[in-house]
Coordinates of C-alpha atoms in Angstrom, one line a residue:
M36 CA -34.9 -11.5 44.2
A37 CA -34.5 -10.3 40.5
P38 CA -31.6 -7.9 39.9
T39 CA -32.4 -4.3 39.2
P40 CA -32.5 -3.6 35.4
G41 CA -29.3 -1.9 34.3
S42 CA -27.3 -3.2 37.3
I43 CA -23.9 -4.8 36.5
R44 CA -20.9 -6.3 38.3
P45 CA -18.5 -3.4 37.7
W46 CA -15.3 -5.3 38.5
R47 CA -16.0 -7.8 35.7
H48 CA -16.2 -5.0 33.1
L49 CA -13.1 -3.3 34.4
A50 CA -11.2 -6.6 34.4
L51 CA -12.3 -7.1 30.7
F52 CA -11.0 -3.7 29.8
V53 CA -7.6 -4.4 31.5
V54 CA -7.4 -7.7 29.5
V55 CA -8.1 -5.8 26.3
V56 CA -5.4 -3.2 27.1
A57 CA -2.9 -5.8 28.1
G58 CA -3.5 -7.7 24.9
L59 CA -3.1 -4.7 22.7
Y60 CA 0.1 -3.6 24.4
S61 CA 1.5 -7.1 24.3
L62 CA 1.1 -7.0 20.5
V63 CA 2.7 -3.5 20.5
F64 CA 5.8 -4.6 22.4
F65 CA 6.2 -8.2 21.4
T66 CA 5.3 -8.3 17.7
G67 CA 6.5 -6.6 14.5
D68 CA 9.4 -4.2 14.9
R69 CA 8.5 -3.6 18.5
N70 CA 8.6 0.1 17.9
P71 CA 5.9 1.6 20.1
K72 CA 5.3 4.6 17.8
P73 CA 2.6 5.1 15.3
K74 CA 3.6 5.7 11.7
L75 CA 3.5 9.4 10.6
G76 CA 2.4 10.8 7.3
I77 CA 4.5 12.9 5.0
D78 CA 3.4 16.2 6.5
L79 CA 4.7 15.0 9.9
E80 CA 7.6 12.7 9.0
G81 CA 8.7 14.1 5.6
G82 CA 9.2 12.0 2.5
T83 CA 9.5 12.1 -1.2
R84 CA 7.3 13.7 -3.9
V85 CA 7.7 12.4 -7.4
T86 CA 6.1 14.2 -10.4
L87 CA 5.5 12.0 -13.4
T88 CA 5.1 13.6 -16.9
A89 CA 3.0 11.6 -19.3
R90 CA 4.4 11.1 -22.8
T91 CA 2.7 9.6 -25.8
E92 CA 4.1 8.0 -29.0
T93 CA 2.7 10.8 -31.2
G94 CA 3.9 13.6 -28.9
Q95 CA 0.4 14.8 -28.3
P96 CA -1.0 15.4 -24.8
P97 CA -2.7 12.4 -23.2
T98 CA -6.5 12.2 -22.9
K99 CA -8.3 12.5 -19.5
E100 CA -9.4 8.9 -19.8
Q101 CA -5.8 7.7 -20.1
L102 CA -4.6 9.8 -17.2
N103 CA -7.5 8.7 -15.0
L104 CA -6.8 5.0 -15.8
A105 CA -3.1 5.4 -15.1
R106 CA -3.9 7.1 -11.8
Q107 CA -6.2 4.2 -10.8
I108 CA -3.6 1.6 -11.7
I109 CA -0.8 3.4 -9.8
D110 CA -3.1 3.7 -6.8
A111 CA -3.8 0.0 -6.9
R112 CA 0.0 -0.6 -7.1
V113 CA 0.4 1.6 -4.0
N114 CA -1.9 -0.7 -2.0
G115 CA -0.5 -3.9 -3.6
L116 CA 3.2 -3.0 -2.9
G117 CA 2.5 -2.0 0.7
V118 CA 3.6 1.6 0.3
A119 CA 2.1 3.1 3.5
G120 CA 0.5 6.6 3.4
A121 CA 1.2 7.1 -0.3
E122 CA -1.0 9.5 -2.3
V123 CA -1.5 9.7 -6.1
V124 CA -2.9 13.0 -7.4
Q125 CA -3.6 14.1 -11.0
D126 CA -2.3 17.5 -11.8
G127 CA -3.1 18.5 -15.4
S128 CA -1.0 16.2 -17.6
N129 CA 1.1 15.0 -14.6
L130 CA 0.7 12.6 -11.8
T131 CA 2.2 13.4 -8.4
I132 CA 3.0 10.5 -6.1
T133 CA 3.8 11.4 -2.5
V134 CA 5.4 8.8 -0.3
P135 CA 6.2 9.4 3.4
G136 CA 9.5 8.3 5.1
D137 CA 12.3 6.6 3.2
Q138 CA 10.2 4.9 0.5
G139 CA 11.1 7.3 -2.2
Q140 CA 12.5 4.6 -4.5
K141 CA 9.1 2.8 -4.4
A142 CA 7.4 6.0 -5.6
K143 CA 9.6 5.8 -8.8
D144 CA 9.0 2.1 -9.2
L145 CA 5.2 2.6 -9.2
A146 CA 5.3 4.5 -12.5
Q147 CA 6.8 1.6 -14.5
T148 CA 5.0 1.1 -17.7
A149 CA 5.1 -2.7 -17.2
Q150 CA 4.1 -3.8 -20.7
L151 CA 4.8 -7.5 -20.4
R152 CA 5.1 -9.6 -23.5
L153 CA 6.2 -13.1 -24.2
R154 CA 8.3 -13.3 -27.4
P155 CA 10.3 -16.3 -28.9
V156 CA 14.1 -15.9 -28.8
I157 CA 15.5 -16.1 -32.4
E158 CA 19.1 -15.2 -31.5
A159 CA 21.0 -14.3 -28.3
L160 CA 24.3 -12.5 -28.3
Q161 CA 26.4 -11.9 -25.2
V162 CA 27.8 -8.4 -24.7
E163 CA 31.6 -8.4 -24.1
P164 CA 32.8 -5.9 -21.5
P165 CA 34.8 -3.0 -23.0
Q166 CA 38.5 -3.8 -23.4
E167 CA 41.3 -1.4 -22.6
A168 CA 43.0 0.2 -25.6
P169 CA 46.2 -1.7 -26.7
P170 CA 49.6 -0.1 -26.6
S171 CA 50.6 2.1 -29.5
G172 CA 51.3 0.0 -32.6
G173 CA 49.6 -3.1 -31.1
A174 CA 46.3 -4.8 -31.9
P175 CA 43.4 -6.1 -29.8
A176 CA 43.8 -9.6 -28.5
S177 CA 40.5 -10.7 -29.9
G178 CA 37.3 -9.2 -31.2
R179 CA 36.1 -5.6 -31.1
S180 CA 35.6 -3.7 -28.0
G181 CA 31.9 -3.9 -26.9
A182 CA 31.0 -6.2 -29.8
P183 CA 28.4 -8.9 -29.1
A184 CA 29.6 -12.4 -29.2
P185 CA 27.5 -15.6 -29.5
R186 CA 27.1 -17.5 -26.4
G187 CA 28.7 -20.9 -26.3
P188 CA 26.8 -24.1 -25.8
G189 CA 27.9 -24.4 -22.2
S190 CA 27.8 -20.8 -21.2
A191 CA 25.4 -19.7 -18.5
G192 CA 23.2 -16.6 -18.9
P193 CA 23.5 -13.7 -16.5
H194 CA 20.1 -14.4 -15.0
G195 CA 20.2 -18.1 -14.2
D196 CA 16.8 -17.9 -15.8
A197 CA 14.3 -20.8 -15.7
I198 CA 10.8 -21.5 -16.6
A199 CA 9.2 -24.1 -14.4
L200 CA 6.0 -25.1 -12.8
P201 CA 6.0 -24.0 -9.2
G202 CA 8.0 -26.4 -7.1
E203 CA 10.0 -27.8 -10.0
P204 CA 13.8 -27.9 -9.7
L205 CA 15.9 -25.2 -11.4
P206 CA 18.6 -25.9 -14.0
G207 CA 21.8 -27.4 -12.5
E208 CA 19.9 -29.1 -9.7
P209 CA 19.3 -32.9 -9.5
A210 CA 15.9 -33.9 -10.7
A211 CA 13.9 -37.1 -10.3
A212 CA 14.2 -39.8 -12.9
G213 CA 12.4 -38.6 -15.9
S214 CA 12.1 -34.9 -16.8
A215 CA 9.5 -33.1 -14.8
Q216 CA 6.9 -31.2 -16.7
G217 CA 7.8 -27.6 -17.1
Q218 CA 11.4 -28.1 -15.9
A219 CA 13.9 -25.7 -17.5
A220 CA 17.2 -26.6 -19.0
P221 CA 20.3 -24.4 -19.1
P222 CA 19.8 -21.8 -21.9
K223 CA 21.4 -22.5 -25.3
P224 CA 21.9 -20.2 -28.2
T225 CA 19.4 -20.4 -31.1
P226 CA 21.1 -18.8 -34.1
H227 CA 19.0 -17.0 -36.6
P228 CA 18.9 -19.2 -39.8
H229 CA 19.4 -16.0 -41.9
A230 CA 21.5 -14.0 -39.5
P231 CA 24.2 -12.1 -41.5
K232 CA 27.8 -12.1 -40.7
Q233 CA 29.1 -9.3 -38.7
P234 CA 29.8 -6.3 -41.0
N235 CA 33.1 -4.4 -41.0
P236 CA 33.3 -1.9 -38.3
T237 CA 31.7 1.4 -39.3
P238 CA 31.1 4.5 -37.2
P239 CA 27.6 4.1 -35.7
P240 CA 25.2 6.9 -36.2
P241 CA 24.5 9.2 -33.3
A242 CA 22.1 7.5 -30.9
P243 CA 19.0 9.3 -29.6
P244 CA 19.8 11.4 -26.5
A245 CA 19.8 9.3 -23.3
D246 CA 17.4 11.8 -21.7
A247 CA 14.9 11.7 -24.6
A248 CA 12.4 10.1 -22.3
Q249 CA 12.7 13.0 -19.9
Q250 CA 11.4 15.6 -22.4
G251 CA 7.9 17.0 -22.4
V252 CA 4.6 15.4 -23.4
A253 CA 4.4 17.3 -26.7
D254 CA 8.0 17.0 -27.8
P255 CA 8.2 16.3 -31.5
E256 CA 11.9 15.2 -31.2
L257 CA 10.8 12.4 -28.9
A258 CA 8.2 11.1 -31.4
K259 CA 10.9 11.3 -34.1
A260 CA 13.4 9.3 -31.9
I261 CA 10.8 6.6 -31.2
A262 CA 10.0 6.3 -35.0
V263 CA 13.8 5.9 -35.8
E264 CA 14.2 3.2 -33.1
K265 CA 11.2 1.3 -34.4
T266 CA 12.5 1.4 -38.0
K267 CA 15.9 0.0 -36.9
R268 CA 15.1 -2.4 -34.1
Q269 CA 11.8 -3.7 -35.4
S270 CA 12.7 -4.4 -39.0
T271 CA 11.9 -7.7 -40.6
N272 CA 15.1 -7.4 -42.8
P273 CA 17.9 -9.7 -41.4
Q274 CA 20.6 -7.3 -42.4
V275 CA 18.9 -4.4 -40.7
Q276 CA 18.4 -6.6 -37.6
G277 CA 22.1 -7.5 -37.5
R278 CA 23.2 -3.9 -37.9
A279 CA 20.7 -2.8 -35.2
A280 CA 22.1 -5.4 -32.8
Q281 CA 25.7 -4.1 -33.4
E282 CA 24.7 -0.5 -32.9
L283 CA 22.4 -1.0 -29.9
V284 CA 23.8 0.4 -26.7
C285 CA 22.3 -1.4 -23.7
G286 CA 21.2 0.9 -20.9
P287 CA 18.2 1.9 -18.7
N288 CA 17.2 4.9 -20.8
D289 CA 15.6 3.2 -23.7
V290 CA 13.6 5.6 -25.8
L291 CA 11.5 2.8 -27.2
K292 CA 10.4 1.8 -23.7
G293 CA 6.6 1.1 -23.8
Y294 CA 6.3 1.8 -27.5
D295 CA 7.5 -1.5 -29.2
D296 CA 5.1 -3.0 -31.8
P297 CA 4.0 -6.5 -30.6
K298 CA 3.4 -7.6 -34.2
K299 CA 7.0 -7.1 -35.3
P300 CA 10.4 -8.5 -34.2
L301 CA 12.4 -6.7 -31.6
V302 CA 16.1 -6.2 -31.1
T303 CA 16.7 -5.4 -27.4
C304 CA 18.8 -6.1 -24.3
D305 CA 18.3 -7.7 -20.9
Q306 CA 17.9 -5.6 -17.9
Q307 CA 21.5 -6.0 -16.8
G308 CA 22.8 -5.0 -20.2
T309 CA 24.9 -8.2 -20.5
E310 CA 23.0 -9.8 -23.4
K311 CA 21.4 -8.8 -26.6
Y312 CA 18.4 -10.5 -28.2
L313 CA 16.7 -10.8 -31.5
L314 CA 13.1 -11.6 -30.6
G315 CA 10.1 -12.7 -32.7
E316 CA 6.6 -11.4 -32.6
S317 CA 4.7 -11.3 -29.3
I318 CA 2.8 -14.5 -28.6
I319 CA 1.1 -13.4 -25.3
E320 CA 0.4 -10.0 -23.8
G321 CA 0.7 -9.2 -20.2
T322 CA -3.0 -8.6 -19.9
E323 CA -3.5 -12.4 -20.0
I324 CA -1.8 -12.7 -16.6
A325 CA -4.5 -13.4 -14.0
N326 CA -2.2 -13.2 -10.9
A327 CA 1.4 -12.8 -10.0
S328 CA 3.1 -13.2 -6.6
A329 CA 6.7 -13.2 -5.2
N330 CA 7.7 -16.1 -3.1
Y331 CA 10.9 -17.3 -1.6
D332 CA 12.4 -20.3 -3.5
Q333 CA 12.5 -23.2 -1.1
R334 CA 15.6 -24.5 -2.8
G335 CA 17.5 -21.5 -1.6
A336 CA 18.0 -19.8 -5.0
G337 CA 16.6 -16.4 -3.9
Y338 CA 13.1 -15.3 -4.8
V339 CA 10.9 -16.3 -7.7
V340 CA 7.8 -14.8 -9.4
N341 CA 4.8 -17.2 -9.9
L342 CA 2.5 -16.3 -12.8
T343 CA -1.0 -17.6 -13.4
F344 CA -2.4 -17.0 -16.9
K345 CA -6.1 -16.5 -17.8
A346 CA -7.8 -19.3 -19.7
A347 CA -7.0 -17.9 -23.2
G348 CA -3.4 -17.1 -22.3
A349 CA -2.9 -20.5 -20.7
Q350 CA -4.0 -22.2 -23.9
V351 CA -1.7 -20.2 -26.1
W352 CA 1.2 -20.7 -23.7
G353 CA 0.6 -24.4 -23.5
D354 CA 0.5 -24.7 -27.3
F355 CA 3.6 -22.6 -27.7
T356 CA 5.7 -24.6 -25.2
T357 CA 4.5 -27.8 -26.7
K358 CA 5.7 -26.9 -30.2
N359 CA 8.9 -25.2 -29.1
V360 CA 10.5 -27.6 -26.7
G361 CA 14.3 -26.9 -26.6
K362 CA 13.9 -23.3 -27.7
R363 CA 13.9 -20.2 -25.6
A364 CA 11.1 -17.7 -24.7
A365 CA 11.7 -14.3 -23.4
F366 CA 9.6 -12.4 -20.8
V367 CA 10.0 -8.8 -22.1
L368 CA 9.1 -6.0 -19.7
D369 CA 9.1 -2.6 -21.2
T370 CA 11.2 -3.7 -24.2
Q371 CA 13.8 -5.2 -21.8
V372 CA 14.2 -9.0 -21.3
V373 CA 13.6 -10.0 -17.7
S374 CA 14.2 -13.7 -18.2
A375 CA 14.9 -15.8 -21.3
P376 CA 14.7 -19.5 -20.2
T377 CA 14.8 -22.6 -22.3
I378 CA 11.6 -24.6 -22.6
N379 CA 12.4 -28.2 -21.7
E380 CA 8.9 -29.6 -21.7
P381 CA 5.3 -28.4 -22.3
I382 CA 3.9 -26.2 -19.5
L383 CA 0.2 -26.8 -19.3
G384 CA -2.4 -25.2 -17.1
G385 CA -1.0 -21.7 -17.1
N386 CA 1.0 -21.9 -13.9
T387 CA 4.5 -20.6 -14.6
Q388 CA 7.5 -19.6 -12.5
I389 CA 10.1 -16.9 -13.4
S390 CA 13.4 -17.1 -11.7
G391 CA 16.3 -14.8 -12.3
R392 CA 18.2 -14.7 -9.0
F393 CA 15.8 -12.0 -7.8
G394 CA 16.1 -10.3 -4.5
Q395 CA 13.0 -9.8 -2.3
A396 CA 12.5 -6.2 -3.4
E397 CA 13.0 -7.0 -7.1
S398 CA 10.6 -9.9 -7.1
T399 CA 7.9 -8.0 -5.1
Q400 CA 8.2 -5.0 -7.4
L401 CA 8.0 -7.1 -10.5
A402 CA 5.1 -9.2 -9.3
G403 CA 3.2 -6.0 -8.3
V404 CA 3.5 -4.3 -11.6
L405 CA 2.6 -7.5 -13.5
K406 CA -0.4 -8.2 -11.2
Y407 CA -1.9 -4.7 -11.4
G408 CA -1.7 -4.2 -15.1
S409 CA 0.1 -2.1 -17.7
L410 CA -0.2 1.6 -17.7
P411 CA -1.9 3.1 -20.7
L412 CA 0.8 5.8 -20.9
S413 CA 4.6 6.0 -20.5
F414 CA 5.8 8.3 -17.9
A415 CA 9.1 10.2 -17.4
T416 CA 10.2 11.3 -13.9
S417 CA 10.3 15.1 -14.4
D418 CA 10.7 16.0 -10.8
A419 CA 11.6 14.2 -7.6
Q420 CA 12.1 16.1 -4.4
T421 CA 12.5 15.4 -0.7
V422 CA 9.8 16.9 1.5
S423 CA 10.9 18.3 4.9
A424 CA 8.7 17.6 7.9
T425 CA 9.6 20.9 9.6
L426 CA 6.4 22.8 8.6
G427 CA 4.3 19.7 9.4
L428 CA 5.9 19.3 12.9
A429 CA 5.3 23.0 13.6
S430 CA 1.6 22.6 12.6
L431 CA 1.4 19.5 14.7
Q432 CA 2.8 21.3 17.7
A433 CA 0.3 24.1 17.3
G434 CA -2.5 21.6 16.9
L435 CA -1.5 19.6 19.9
I436 CA -1.3 22.8 22.0
A437 CA -4.8 23.8 20.8
G438 CA -6.0 20.3 21.6
A439 CA -4.4 20.4 25.1
I440 CA -6.0 23.7 25.8
G441 CA -9.4 22.4 24.8
L442 CA -9.0 19.3 26.8
A443 CA -8.0 21.3 29.8
L444 CA -11.1 23.4 29.5
V445 CA -13.2 20.3 29.3
F446 CA -11.5 19.0 32.5
V447 CA -12.1 22.3 34.3
Y448 CA -15.8 22.4 33.2
C449 CA -16.4 18.8 34.3
L450 CA -14.7 19.4 37.7
F451 CA -16.7 22.6 38.2
Y452 CA -20.1 21.2 37.1
Y453 CA -19.9 17.5 38.0
R454 CA -17.2 17.6 40.8
A455 CA -16.5 14.0 41.7
L456 CA -18.2 12.7 38.6
G457 CA -15.9 15.0 36.6
V458 CA -12.9 13.1 38.0
L459 CA -14.4 9.9 36.5
T460 CA -14.7 11.8 33.2
I461 CA -11.0 12.7 33.3
L462 CA -10.0 9.2 34.1
S463 CA -12.2 7.8 31.3
L464 CA -10.7 10.2 28.8
G465 CA -7.2 9.2 29.9
L466 CA -7.9 5.5 29.5
S467 CA -9.4 6.2 26.1
G468 CA -6.1 7.8 25.0
V469 CA -4.3 4.7 26.2
I470 CA -6.3 2.4 24.0
V471 CA -6.3 4.8 21.0
Y472 CA -2.5 4.9 21.0
A473 CA -2.1 1.2 21.0
V474 CA -4.6 0.8 18.2
L475 CA -2.7 3.4 16.1
V476 CA 0.6 1.6 16.5
L477 CA -1.0 -1.8 15.5
L478 CA -2.9 -0.3 12.5
G479 CA 0.4 1.2 11.3
R480 CA 2.0 -2.2 11.3
S481 CA -0.9 -4.2 9.9
I482 CA -2.5 -2.0 7.2
G483 CA 0.2 0.7 6.9
F484 CA -2.0 3.4 8.5
T485 CA -0.1 6.7 8.9
L486 CA -1.1 9.6 11.2
D487 CA -1.1 13.0 9.5
L488 CA -2.4 16.4 10.5
A489 CA -5.9 15.7 9.3
G490 CA -5.9 12.5 11.5
V491 CA -4.8 14.5 14.5
A492 CA -7.7 16.9 13.9
G493 CA -10.1 13.9 13.8
F494 CA -8.8 12.7 17.2
I495 CA -9.2 16.2 18.7
I496 CA -12.8 16.3 17.5
S497 CA -13.4 12.8 18.9
I498 CA -12.7 14.2 22.4
G499 CA -15.9 16.1 22.1
I500 CA -17.8 13.0 21.0
T501 CA -16.5 11.0 24.0
A502 CA -17.3 13.9 26.4
D503 CA -20.8 14.0 24.9
S504 CA -21.3 10.4 26.0
F505 CA -20.4 11.3 29.6
V506 CA -22.7 14.3 29.6
I507 CA -25.6 12.2 28.4
Y508 CA -25.1 9.6 31.1
F509 CA -24.6 12.2 33.9
E510 CA -27.6 14.2 32.9
R511 CA -29.8 11.1 32.8
L512 CA -28.4 10.4 36.3
K513 CA -29.4 13.8 37.5
D514 CA -32.9 13.3 36.1
E515 CA -33.3 10.2 38.1
V516 CA -32.1 11.9 41.3
R517 CA -34.3 14.8 40.6
E518 CA -37.3 12.5 40.6
G519 CA -36.5 11.5 44.2
R520 CA -34.3 8.4 43.8
S521 CA -31.1 8.0 45.7
F522 CA -27.7 8.1 43.8
R523 CA -27.3 4.3 44.2
A524 CA -30.8 3.6 42.8
A525 CA -30.5 6.1 40.1
V526 CA -27.4 4.7 38.4
P527 CA -28.9 1.5 36.8
R528 CA -32.0 3.4 35.7
A529 CA -30.0 6.3 34.2
W530 CA -27.8 3.8 32.3
I531 CA -30.8 2.2 30.6
R532 CA -32.0 5.6 29.4
A533 CA -28.6 6.9 28.4
R534 CA -27.4 3.8 26.7
R535 CA -29.9 4.0 23.8
T536 CA -29.1 7.7 23.3
I537 CA -25.3 7.1 23.3
L538 CA -25.6 4.2 20.8
S539 CA -27.8 6.3 18.5
A540 CA -25.4 9.3 18.6
D541 CA -22.3 7.2 18.0
A542 CA -24.0 5.3 15.2
V543 CA -24.8 8.6 13.4
S544 CA -21.2 9.8 13.9
F545 CA -19.7 6.5 12.6
L546 CA -22.0 6.5 9.6
A547 CA -21.0 10.1 8.7
S548 CA -17.3 9.1 9.0
A549 CA -17.8 6.0 6.8
V550 CA -19.6 8.0 4.1
L551 CA -16.9 10.7 4.2
Y552 CA -14.1 8.1 4.0
L553 CA -15.7 6.4 0.9
L554 CA -16.3 9.6 -1.0
A555 CA -13.3 11.7 0.0
V556 CA -9.7 11.5 -1.2
G557 CA -6.3 12.3 0.2
Q558 CA -5.9 13.6 3.8
V559 CA -9.7 14.0 4.2
R560 CA -9.9 10.2 4.3
G561 CA -7.4 10.2 7.2
F562 CA -9.6 12.6 9.1
A563 CA -12.7 10.4 8.5
F564 CA -10.8 7.2 9.5
T565 CA -9.6 8.5 12.8
L566 CA -12.9 10.1 13.6
G567 CA -14.7 6.8 12.9
M568 CA -12.2 4.7 14.8
S569 CA -12.4 7.1 17.8
T570 CA -16.2 6.8 17.8
V571 CA -16.0 3.0 18.0
L572 CA -13.4 3.2 20.8
D573 CA -15.7 5.6 22.6
L574 CA -18.3 2.9 23.0
V575 CA -15.6 0.5 24.4
V576 CA -14.6 3.1 27.0
V577 CA -18.2 4.1 28.0
F578 CA -19.3 0.4 28.4
L579 CA -16.2 -1.0 30.0
V580 CA -14.9 2.0 32.0
T581 CA -17.3 4.9 32.6
H582 CA -20.4 2.9 33.5
P583 CA -18.6 0.5 35.9
L584 CA -16.8 3.4 37.6
V585 CA -20.0 5.2 38.2
A586 CA -21.6 2.0 39.6
L587 CA -18.6 1.7 42.0
A588 CA -18.9 5.4 42.9
A589 CA -22.6 4.8 43.8
N590 CA -21.4 2.6 46.7
S591 CA -18.9 5.1 48.0
K592 CA -19.9 7.6 50.8
L593 CA -17.7 10.2 49.3
F594 CA -19.2 10.1 45.8
S595 CA -22.7 9.6 47.2
S596 CA -22.4 12.8 49.2
P597 CA -24.5 15.6 47.5
T598 CA -21.7 18.0 48.3
W599 CA -19.0 16.1 46.4
S600 CA -21.0 14.3 43.8
G601 CA -22.2 17.5 42.1
L602 CA -25.8 16.3 42.6
G603 CA -26.5 18.6 45.6
A604 CA -29.1 20.8 43.9
V605 CA -31.0 18.0 42.2
A606 CA -30.8 15.9 45.4
R607 CA -32.5 18.7 47.3
I608 CA -35.3 18.8 44.7
G609 CA -35.6 15.1 44.8
A610 CA -35.8 15.2 48.6
A611 CA -38.6 17.8 48.5
R612 CA -40.5 15.6 46.0
R613 CA -40.2 12.6 48.3
R614 CA -41.5 14.6 51.3
A615 CA -44.4 15.9 49.2
A616 CA -45.2 12.4 48.0
A617 CA -45.0 11.1 51.6
A618 CA -47.3 13.9 52.9
A619 CA -49.8 13.2 50.1
A620 CA -49.8 9.5 51.0
K621 CA -50.5 10.3 54.7
G622 CA -53.3 12.7 53.8
V623 CA -54.9 9.9 51.8

């Protein structure tokens, strides 16, 4: 005998749902940080909001195209660096980055100009630490305080820098017989052929203010300070270069940051402020980098950054390393030297590795800004503040109370109108909440999804969508009973009619959520995401829970009773129709 269309084996569906829930919660409790809580957005958890003020070399306000491009690049860095729940918003001539939780430092790192250039090293001078003043009447033991001194042939740089093909040994490690291609040797000084002797000590002129980069976008003093620094530190005159190296004070607040001329030499420092460099013209721009990634050095020397150049950049880099074996090249990021290794052999193919005893955070941050491009503008952090979650938690509490009241009203209505079937509705909604919670936790770990107030609103609205699926099914069931079928016979037929309607309604809801997610920005996208996710999970609950439970209820005397099932009125109509049909058949 062929099975009735729409009939199922309910225990199999329920067992499949149990397996799905068990699998999800196994991932929740036994993977990741094992913290069974979803990540919260800045309006619920608090966080950091950083306002970036754009500055230009001329002191004029930036164009809309520059600001929009900068916002897109920073937004790409947000995704690339794994900063969960961050939001980048353009506000006039400013960009505001909002980061939830304790990731405030990442928000500041995202605004790095990241103009990477490769320059040849003409001369390197090591900065001596300041010496204590000698006793009265005495003289310094050697040299001047803070004066740069040439590095000796055997001295090691502060970075332990190396250029190598990925997988090659670093300097100081044993290598196979014969020098490997791209292997780096310990850095050696390369004196300038026309470098002047150190002049007699003279009082240095007043340096530009350290906070010059913090001034406004239309500050003429900033433009003037940049021009002065360019004149001194990018001169082609060896005497001016030597004087600029003596007067340069290494530090993080470099007014020339992002505004050096790649077609001129450059006097600068490394990022640690322990070495000064005289660099030649830029040979390769950072735009020639195709990809950058941070990886752990298998030799146990910390983390390294692997670079892959585009075709044109790889050709230039290969020619340069071929002609300059034994010389040094500097990776210059925002006018500061990140690494200045010695070229031991030609590096062909464009695959290059930067090592500088990086930590994980430093290498990841550097690889991210190099991979996602240079900003068209330089930014100063004009405001950074911590956002409290007090207001958001109060709003969340009010929203949850409103949602609980609405859910309670749905339960009361279902119990009053559907009676025993209403109990199945309540049970299905509860199981839906169980699976939604597990998915939220896993999404927070895997893609950094954060739950904010807009997302909570999406979940509350999804309760109505899930309840609609139950109503459609139960009303189809009542139609079948009204036509004279028993509860047991009506269940499979009602499911066939309701299934198509449920699928169509959820498809429309999901499509609307997807379009809203693609077109919207900010918290509206969180609302669209949670609404679409809840719509998909609604189908899982209806197919694996609600339908099987109703099929089991059809075999129960309690649920089949017209008094308890809520089908009493339609059952009486159906009985009357059956008697009328029987009487008509006898009359025939």
